[in-house]
Short mmCIF file of C-alpha atoms in Angstrom, two decimals:
data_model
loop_
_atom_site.label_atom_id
_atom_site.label_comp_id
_atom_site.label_asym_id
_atom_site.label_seq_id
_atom_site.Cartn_x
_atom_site.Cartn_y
_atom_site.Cartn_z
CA UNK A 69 -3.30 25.44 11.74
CA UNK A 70 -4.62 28.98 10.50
CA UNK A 71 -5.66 31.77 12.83
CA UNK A 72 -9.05 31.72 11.53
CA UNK A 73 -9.44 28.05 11.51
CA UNK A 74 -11.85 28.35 14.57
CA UNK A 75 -14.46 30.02 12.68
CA UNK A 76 -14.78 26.66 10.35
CA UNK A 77 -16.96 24.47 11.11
CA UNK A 78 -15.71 20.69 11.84
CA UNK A 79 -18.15 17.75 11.38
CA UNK A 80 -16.86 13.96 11.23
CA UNK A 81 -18.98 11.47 9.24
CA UNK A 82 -19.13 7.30 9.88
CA UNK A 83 -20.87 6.54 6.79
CA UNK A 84 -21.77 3.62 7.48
CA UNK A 85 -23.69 0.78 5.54
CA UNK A 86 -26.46 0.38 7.90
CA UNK A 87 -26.19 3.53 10.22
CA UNK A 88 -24.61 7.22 9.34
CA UNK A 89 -23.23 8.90 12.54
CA UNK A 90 -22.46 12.32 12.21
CA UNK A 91 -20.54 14.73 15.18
CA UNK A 92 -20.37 18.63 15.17
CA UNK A 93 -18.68 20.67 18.12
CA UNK A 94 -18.61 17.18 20.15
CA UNK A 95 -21.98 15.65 19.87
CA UNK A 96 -23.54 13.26 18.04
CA UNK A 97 -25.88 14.75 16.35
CA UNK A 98 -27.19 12.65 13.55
CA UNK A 99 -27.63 8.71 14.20
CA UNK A 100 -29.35 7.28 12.09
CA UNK A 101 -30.26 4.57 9.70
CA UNK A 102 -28.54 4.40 5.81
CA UNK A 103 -31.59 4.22 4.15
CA UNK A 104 -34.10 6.73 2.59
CA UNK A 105 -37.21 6.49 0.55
CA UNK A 106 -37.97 7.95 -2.90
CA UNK A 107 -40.99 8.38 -4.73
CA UNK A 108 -40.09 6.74 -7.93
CA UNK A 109 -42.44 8.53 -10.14
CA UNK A 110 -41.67 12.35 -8.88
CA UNK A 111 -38.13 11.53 -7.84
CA UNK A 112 -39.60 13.37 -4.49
CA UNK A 113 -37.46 11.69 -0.99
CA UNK A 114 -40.23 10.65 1.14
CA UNK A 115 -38.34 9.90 4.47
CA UNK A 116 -34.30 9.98 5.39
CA UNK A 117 -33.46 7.47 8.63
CA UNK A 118 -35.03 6.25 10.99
CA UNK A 119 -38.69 7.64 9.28
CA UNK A 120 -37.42 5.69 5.70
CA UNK A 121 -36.23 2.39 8.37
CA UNK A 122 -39.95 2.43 9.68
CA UNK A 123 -41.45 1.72 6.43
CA UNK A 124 -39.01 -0.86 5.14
CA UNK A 125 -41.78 -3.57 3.35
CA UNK A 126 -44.37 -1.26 3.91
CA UNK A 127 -44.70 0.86 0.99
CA UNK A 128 -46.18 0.95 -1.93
CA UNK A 129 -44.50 0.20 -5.50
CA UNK A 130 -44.26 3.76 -6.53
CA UNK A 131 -41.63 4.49 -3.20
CA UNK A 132 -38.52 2.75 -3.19
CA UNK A 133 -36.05 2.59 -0.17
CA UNK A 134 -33.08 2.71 -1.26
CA UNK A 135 -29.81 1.54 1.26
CA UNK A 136 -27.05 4.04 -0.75
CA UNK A 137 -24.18 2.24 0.79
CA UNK A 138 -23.05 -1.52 -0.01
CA UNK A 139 -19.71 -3.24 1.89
CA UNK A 140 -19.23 0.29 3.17
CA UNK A 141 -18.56 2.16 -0.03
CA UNK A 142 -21.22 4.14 -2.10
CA UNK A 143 -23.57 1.95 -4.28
CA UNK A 144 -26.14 4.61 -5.34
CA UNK A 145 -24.41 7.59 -6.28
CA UNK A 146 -27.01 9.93 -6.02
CA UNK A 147 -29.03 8.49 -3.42
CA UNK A 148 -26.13 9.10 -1.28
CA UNK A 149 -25.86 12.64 -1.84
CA UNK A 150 -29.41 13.20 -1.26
CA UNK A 151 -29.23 11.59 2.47
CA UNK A 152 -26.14 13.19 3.51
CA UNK A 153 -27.61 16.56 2.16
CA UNK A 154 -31.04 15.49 4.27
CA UNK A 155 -28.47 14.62 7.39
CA UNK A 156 -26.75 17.96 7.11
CA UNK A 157 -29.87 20.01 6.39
CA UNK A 158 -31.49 18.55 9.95
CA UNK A 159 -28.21 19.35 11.44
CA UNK A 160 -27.66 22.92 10.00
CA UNK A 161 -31.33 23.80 11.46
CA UNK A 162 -30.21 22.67 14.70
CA UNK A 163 -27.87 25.62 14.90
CA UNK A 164 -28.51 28.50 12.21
CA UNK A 165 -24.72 29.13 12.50
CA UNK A 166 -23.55 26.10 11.06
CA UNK A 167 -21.95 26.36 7.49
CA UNK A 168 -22.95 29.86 7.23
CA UNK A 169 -19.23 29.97 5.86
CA UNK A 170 -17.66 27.11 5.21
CA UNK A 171 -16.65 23.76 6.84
CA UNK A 172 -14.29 20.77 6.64
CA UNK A 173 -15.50 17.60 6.74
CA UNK A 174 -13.93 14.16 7.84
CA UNK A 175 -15.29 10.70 6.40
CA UNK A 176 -13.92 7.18 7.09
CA UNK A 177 -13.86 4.69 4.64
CA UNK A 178 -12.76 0.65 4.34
CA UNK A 179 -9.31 -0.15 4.39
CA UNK A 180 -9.76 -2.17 1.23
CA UNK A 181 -11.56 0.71 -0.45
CA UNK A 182 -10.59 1.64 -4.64
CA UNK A 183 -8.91 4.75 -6.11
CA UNK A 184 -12.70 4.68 -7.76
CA UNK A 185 -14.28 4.37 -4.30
CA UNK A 186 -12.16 6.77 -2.82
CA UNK A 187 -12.89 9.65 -5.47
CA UNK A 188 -16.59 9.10 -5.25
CA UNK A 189 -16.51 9.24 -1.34
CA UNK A 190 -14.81 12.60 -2.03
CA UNK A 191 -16.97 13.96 -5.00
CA UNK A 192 -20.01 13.61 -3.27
CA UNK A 193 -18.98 15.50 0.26
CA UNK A 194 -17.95 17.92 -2.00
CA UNK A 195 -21.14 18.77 -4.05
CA UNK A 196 -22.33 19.06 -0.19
CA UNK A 197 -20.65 22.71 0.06
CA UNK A 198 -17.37 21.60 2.24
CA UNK A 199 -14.59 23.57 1.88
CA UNK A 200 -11.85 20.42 2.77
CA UNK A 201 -12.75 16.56 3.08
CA UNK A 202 -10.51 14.42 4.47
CA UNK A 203 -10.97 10.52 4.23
CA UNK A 204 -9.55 8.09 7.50
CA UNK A 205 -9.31 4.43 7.15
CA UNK A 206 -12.06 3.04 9.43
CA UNK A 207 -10.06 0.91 11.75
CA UNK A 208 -7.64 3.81 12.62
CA UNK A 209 -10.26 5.81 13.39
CA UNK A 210 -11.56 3.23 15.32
CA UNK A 211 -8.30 2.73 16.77
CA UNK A 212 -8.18 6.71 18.07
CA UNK A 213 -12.05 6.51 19.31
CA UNK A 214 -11.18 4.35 21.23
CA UNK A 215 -8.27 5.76 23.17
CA UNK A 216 -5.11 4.17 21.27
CA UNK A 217 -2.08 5.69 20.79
CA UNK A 218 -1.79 4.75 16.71
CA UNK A 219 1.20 7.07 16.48
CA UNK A 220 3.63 5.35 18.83
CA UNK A 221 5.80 2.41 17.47
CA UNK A 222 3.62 -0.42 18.95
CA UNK A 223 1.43 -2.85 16.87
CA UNK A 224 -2.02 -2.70 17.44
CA UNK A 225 -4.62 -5.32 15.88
CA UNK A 226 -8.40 -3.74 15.67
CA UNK A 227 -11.47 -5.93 14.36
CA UNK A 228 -14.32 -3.25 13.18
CA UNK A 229 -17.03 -5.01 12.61
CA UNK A 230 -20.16 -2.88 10.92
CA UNK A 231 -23.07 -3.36 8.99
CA UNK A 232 -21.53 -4.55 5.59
CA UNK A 233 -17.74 -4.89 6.07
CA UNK A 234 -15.73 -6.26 8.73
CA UNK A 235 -12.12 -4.62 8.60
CA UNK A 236 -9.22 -6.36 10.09
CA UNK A 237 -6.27 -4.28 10.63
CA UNK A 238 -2.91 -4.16 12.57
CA UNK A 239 -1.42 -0.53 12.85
CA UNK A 240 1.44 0.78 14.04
CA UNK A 241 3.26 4.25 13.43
CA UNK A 242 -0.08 5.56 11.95
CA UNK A 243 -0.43 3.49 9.38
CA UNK A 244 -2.56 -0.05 8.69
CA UNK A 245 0.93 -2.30 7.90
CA UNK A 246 -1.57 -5.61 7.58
CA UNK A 247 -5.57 -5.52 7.16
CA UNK A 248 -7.87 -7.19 5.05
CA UNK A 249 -11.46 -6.17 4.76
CA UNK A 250 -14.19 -8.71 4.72
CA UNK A 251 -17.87 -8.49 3.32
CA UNK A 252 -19.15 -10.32 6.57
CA UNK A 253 -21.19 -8.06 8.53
CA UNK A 254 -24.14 -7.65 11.22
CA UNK A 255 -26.11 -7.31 7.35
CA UNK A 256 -24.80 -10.66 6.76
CA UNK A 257 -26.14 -11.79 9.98
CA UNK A 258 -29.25 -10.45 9.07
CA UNK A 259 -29.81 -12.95 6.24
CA UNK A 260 -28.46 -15.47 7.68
CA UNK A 261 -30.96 -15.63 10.33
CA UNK A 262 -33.45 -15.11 7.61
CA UNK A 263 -32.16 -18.05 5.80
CA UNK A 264 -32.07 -20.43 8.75
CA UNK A 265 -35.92 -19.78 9.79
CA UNK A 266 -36.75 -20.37 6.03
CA UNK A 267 -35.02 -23.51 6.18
CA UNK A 268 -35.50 -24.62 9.48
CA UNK A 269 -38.99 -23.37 10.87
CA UNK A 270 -40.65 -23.15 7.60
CA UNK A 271 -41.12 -19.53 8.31
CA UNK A 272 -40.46 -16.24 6.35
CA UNK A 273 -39.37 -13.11 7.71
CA UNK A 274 -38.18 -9.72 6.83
CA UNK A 275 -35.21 -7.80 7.14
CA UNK A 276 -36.68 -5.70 10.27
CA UNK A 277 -37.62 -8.62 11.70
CA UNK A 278 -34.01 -10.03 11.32
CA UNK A 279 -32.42 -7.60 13.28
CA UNK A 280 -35.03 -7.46 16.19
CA UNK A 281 -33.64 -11.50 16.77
CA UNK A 282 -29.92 -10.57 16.63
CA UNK A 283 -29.85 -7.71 18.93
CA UNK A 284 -32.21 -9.47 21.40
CA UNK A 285 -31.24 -13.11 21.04
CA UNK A 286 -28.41 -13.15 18.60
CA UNK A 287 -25.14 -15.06 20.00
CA UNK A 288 -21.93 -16.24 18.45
CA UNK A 289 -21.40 -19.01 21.43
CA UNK A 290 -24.02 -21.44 22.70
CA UNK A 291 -23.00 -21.61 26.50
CA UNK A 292 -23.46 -18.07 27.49
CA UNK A 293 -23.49 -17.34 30.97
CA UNK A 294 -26.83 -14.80 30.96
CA UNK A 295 -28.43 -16.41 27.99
CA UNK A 296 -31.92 -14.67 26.89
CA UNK A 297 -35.03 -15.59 26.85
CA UNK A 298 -36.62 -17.22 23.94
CA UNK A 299 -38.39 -14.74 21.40
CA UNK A 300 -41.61 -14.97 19.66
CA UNK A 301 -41.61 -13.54 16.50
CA UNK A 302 -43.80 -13.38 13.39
CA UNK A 303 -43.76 -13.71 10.20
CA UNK A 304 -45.28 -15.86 6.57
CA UNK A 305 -45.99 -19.89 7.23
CA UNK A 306 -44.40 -20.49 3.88
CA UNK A 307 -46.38 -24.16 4.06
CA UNK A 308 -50.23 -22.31 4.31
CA UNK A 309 -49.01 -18.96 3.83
CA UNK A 310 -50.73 -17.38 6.33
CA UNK A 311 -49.68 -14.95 9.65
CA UNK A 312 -47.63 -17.06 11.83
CA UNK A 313 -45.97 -16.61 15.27
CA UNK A 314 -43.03 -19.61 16.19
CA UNK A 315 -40.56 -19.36 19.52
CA UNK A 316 -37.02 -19.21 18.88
CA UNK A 317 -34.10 -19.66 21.18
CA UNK A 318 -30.69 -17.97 21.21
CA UNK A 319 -29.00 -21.46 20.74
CA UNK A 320 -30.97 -21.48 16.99
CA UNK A 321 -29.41 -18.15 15.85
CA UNK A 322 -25.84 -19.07 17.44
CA UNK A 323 -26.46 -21.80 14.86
CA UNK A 324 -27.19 -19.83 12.23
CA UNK A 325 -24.83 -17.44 12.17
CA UNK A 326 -21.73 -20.08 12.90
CA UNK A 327 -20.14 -19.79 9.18
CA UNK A 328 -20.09 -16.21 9.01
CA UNK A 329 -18.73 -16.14 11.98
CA UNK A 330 -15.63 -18.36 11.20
CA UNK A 331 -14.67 -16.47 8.07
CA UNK A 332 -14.23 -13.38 10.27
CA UNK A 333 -12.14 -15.46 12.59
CA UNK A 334 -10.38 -16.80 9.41
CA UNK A 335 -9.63 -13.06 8.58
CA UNK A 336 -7.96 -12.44 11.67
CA UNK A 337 -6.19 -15.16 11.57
CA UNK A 338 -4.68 -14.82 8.43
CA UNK A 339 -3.82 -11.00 9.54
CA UNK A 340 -1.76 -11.90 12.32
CA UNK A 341 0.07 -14.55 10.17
CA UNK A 342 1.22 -11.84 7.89
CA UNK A 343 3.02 -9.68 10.63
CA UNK A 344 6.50 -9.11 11.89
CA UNK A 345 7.32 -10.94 14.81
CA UNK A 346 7.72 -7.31 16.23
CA UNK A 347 4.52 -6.41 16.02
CA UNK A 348 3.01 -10.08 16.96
CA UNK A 349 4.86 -9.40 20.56
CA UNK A 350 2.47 -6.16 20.96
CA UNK A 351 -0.45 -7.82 20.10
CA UNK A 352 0.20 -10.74 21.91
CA UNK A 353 0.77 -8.26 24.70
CA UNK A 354 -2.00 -6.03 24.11
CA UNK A 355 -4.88 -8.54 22.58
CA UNK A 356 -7.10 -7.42 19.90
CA UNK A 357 -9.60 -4.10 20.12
CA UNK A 358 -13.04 -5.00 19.21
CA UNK A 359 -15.28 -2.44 17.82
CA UNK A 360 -18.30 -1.37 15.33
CA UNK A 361 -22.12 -2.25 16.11
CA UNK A 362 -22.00 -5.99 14.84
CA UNK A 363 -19.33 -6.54 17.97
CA UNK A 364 -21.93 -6.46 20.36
CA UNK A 365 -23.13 -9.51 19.47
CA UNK A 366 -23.16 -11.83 22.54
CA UNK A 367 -20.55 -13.57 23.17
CA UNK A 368 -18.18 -12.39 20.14
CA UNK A 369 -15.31 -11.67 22.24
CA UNK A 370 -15.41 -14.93 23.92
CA UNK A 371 -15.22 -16.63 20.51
CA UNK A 372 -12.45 -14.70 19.17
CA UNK A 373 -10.39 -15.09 22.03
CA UNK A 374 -10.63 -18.84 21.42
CA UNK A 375 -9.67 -18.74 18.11
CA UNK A 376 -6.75 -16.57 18.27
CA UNK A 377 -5.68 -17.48 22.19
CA UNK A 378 -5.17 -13.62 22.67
CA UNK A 379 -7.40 -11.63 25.28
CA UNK A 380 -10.29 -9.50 22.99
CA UNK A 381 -11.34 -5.93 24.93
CA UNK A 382 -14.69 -4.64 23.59
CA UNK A 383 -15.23 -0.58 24.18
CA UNK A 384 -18.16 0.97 25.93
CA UNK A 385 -19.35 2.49 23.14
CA UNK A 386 -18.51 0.44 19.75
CA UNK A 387 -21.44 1.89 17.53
CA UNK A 388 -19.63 5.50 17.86
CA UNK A 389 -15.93 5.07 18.28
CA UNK A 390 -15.44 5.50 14.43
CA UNK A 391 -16.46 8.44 13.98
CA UNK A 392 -15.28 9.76 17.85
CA UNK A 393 -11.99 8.80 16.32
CA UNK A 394 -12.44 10.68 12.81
CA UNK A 395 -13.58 13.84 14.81
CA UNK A 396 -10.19 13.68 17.17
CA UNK A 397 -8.30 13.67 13.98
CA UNK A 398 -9.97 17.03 12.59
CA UNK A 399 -9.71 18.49 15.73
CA UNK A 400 -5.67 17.85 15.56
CA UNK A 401 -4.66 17.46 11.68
CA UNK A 402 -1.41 18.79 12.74
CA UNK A 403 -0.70 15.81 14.84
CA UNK A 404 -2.22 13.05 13.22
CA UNK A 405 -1.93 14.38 8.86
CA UNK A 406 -0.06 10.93 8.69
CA UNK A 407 -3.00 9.60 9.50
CA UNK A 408 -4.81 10.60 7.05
CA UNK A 409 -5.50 8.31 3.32
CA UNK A 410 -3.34 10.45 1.22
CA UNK A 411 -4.79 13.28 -0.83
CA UNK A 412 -6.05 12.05 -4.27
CA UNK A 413 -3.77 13.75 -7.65
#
């Protein structure tokens, strides 16, 4: 590490499909929604965040909100760049001294992500004035948030499930040795619920409305302990079309989201087939490390621990240990550079 490396800045970035968490010196600073809102006629952004998440179906046709990020990769190239340069601009006002010089930047990424994917990850942090970008697979990152020891020869199995991937990985010696990741996701949840009201109770909802049911009544087992309390929620009688308000009931949405559910649990499953019978005797030992935003889903753990007979351990803090993890790693490239997705030629 340089002697002067203390005057550059550090800032890790989780960009993830449905929220982008950004640290500097520590802290959390940014947390917010993927999503911002362009006027399509002026190219002028209207809102970054949580202002653009507010006015999801309520805007006009000449303002678009655009989600930049799809499966956890960039989609929209340039919508990207102008969030992240949004983020960084609310961040830099924070404190005036940030990136008066220069500053590295960390970013994780899928472990099933392309050379393409990769190089415009990289492209686009670095029209964004950083003087070094580093990528981290997700799931190691994960791993290191969350207090493992990925360095040590030990196999550990983490499940990281976000908004539009869920990446399945065992690691040992620094390096994913088995990992798969799957386009089943808490957005995939989201329409699923959507799709079951539709079909079921005749009623049609939105995407905000989605995800106000699975983080108050969503379950992935139908004999919870603490169950909720049935919901009301609104939404379009698709039979008269007019305002409608129905009850639903955590049971319903443990319904809905079954298959999606099982093709995670198929991921896993087919993960741990693929492993040395080393490494199966650590994870058998050590159980599987749940993390990411769609693990808090009620009841999750309990499932997989059924499917795969191994005990599941779900972190205090899932929604940040990504990018916790990525910041650890700039803090200390000397120790963990083999950690890192190698440098692009």
């Amino acid at each position: 590490m340089g002697f002067f490396d203390f005057l550059t800045d550090k800032i890790a970035i989780d960009l993830g499909t449905s929220n982008t968490l950004i640290t500097h010196r520590g802290k959390i600073v940014v947390n917010n929604p993927s999503i911002i809102t362009i006027n399509q006629i002026t190219g002028k952004i209207i809102a970054v965040g949580r202002e653009a998440g507010m006015m999801r179906g309520k805007i006009n046709k000449n303002i678009k909100t655009i989600y930049p990020f799809k499966d956890g990769v960039i989609s929209n190239f340039d919508a990207s760049e102008k969030m992240l340069k949004a983020f960084i601009k609310k961040l830099s006002s924070l404190n005036a001294s940030v990136f008066a010089t220069s500053y590295n930047m960390i970013i994780s990424i899928p472990c099933g992500s392309t050379e393409v994917e990769l190089r415009a990850v990289k492209e686009s942090a670095k029209r964004l004035n950083a003087k070094n970008v580093f990528l981290i697979h997700e799931p190691i990152a994960a791993a290191i948030g969350g207090g493992i020891n990925v360095l040590e020869p030990k196999g550990n199995m983490v499940v990281d499930i976000g908004g539009g991937t869920s990446e399945v990985a065992v690691i040992s010696l620094g390096r994913i040795i088995s990992g798969q990741s799957v386009k089943i996701a808490g957005n995939t949840f989201n329409q699923d619920i959507i799709q079951y009201i539709r079909e079921y109770r005749n009623l049609h909802i939105g995407e905000h409305m989605a995800e106000k049911v699975k983080i108050q009544i969503g379950a992935a087992v139908d004999n919870l302990e603490s169950p909720p309390e049935p919901m009301l929620i609104e939404g379009r009688d698709l039979l008269t079309g007019k305002p409608k308000q129905i009850k639903l009931s955590y049971k319903e949405i443990e319904k809905s989201l079954d298959k999606s559910i099982t093709q995670i649990e198929n991921a896993i499953l087919e993960t741990l087939s693929e492993i040395p019978p080393e490494i199966s005797a650590d994870i058998y030992n050590s159980g599987i490390y749940l993390t990411g935003g769609g693990s808090m889903l009620r009841g999750l753990d309990e499932r997989l621990s059924k499917a795969t007979d191994l005990p599941v351990h779900l972190g205090d803090k899932p929604l940040k240990t990504v990018v916790q993890g990525s910041e650890t790693v700039l803090k200390n490239l000397d120790k963990y550079a083999s950690v890192l997705v190698e440098k692009m030629r």
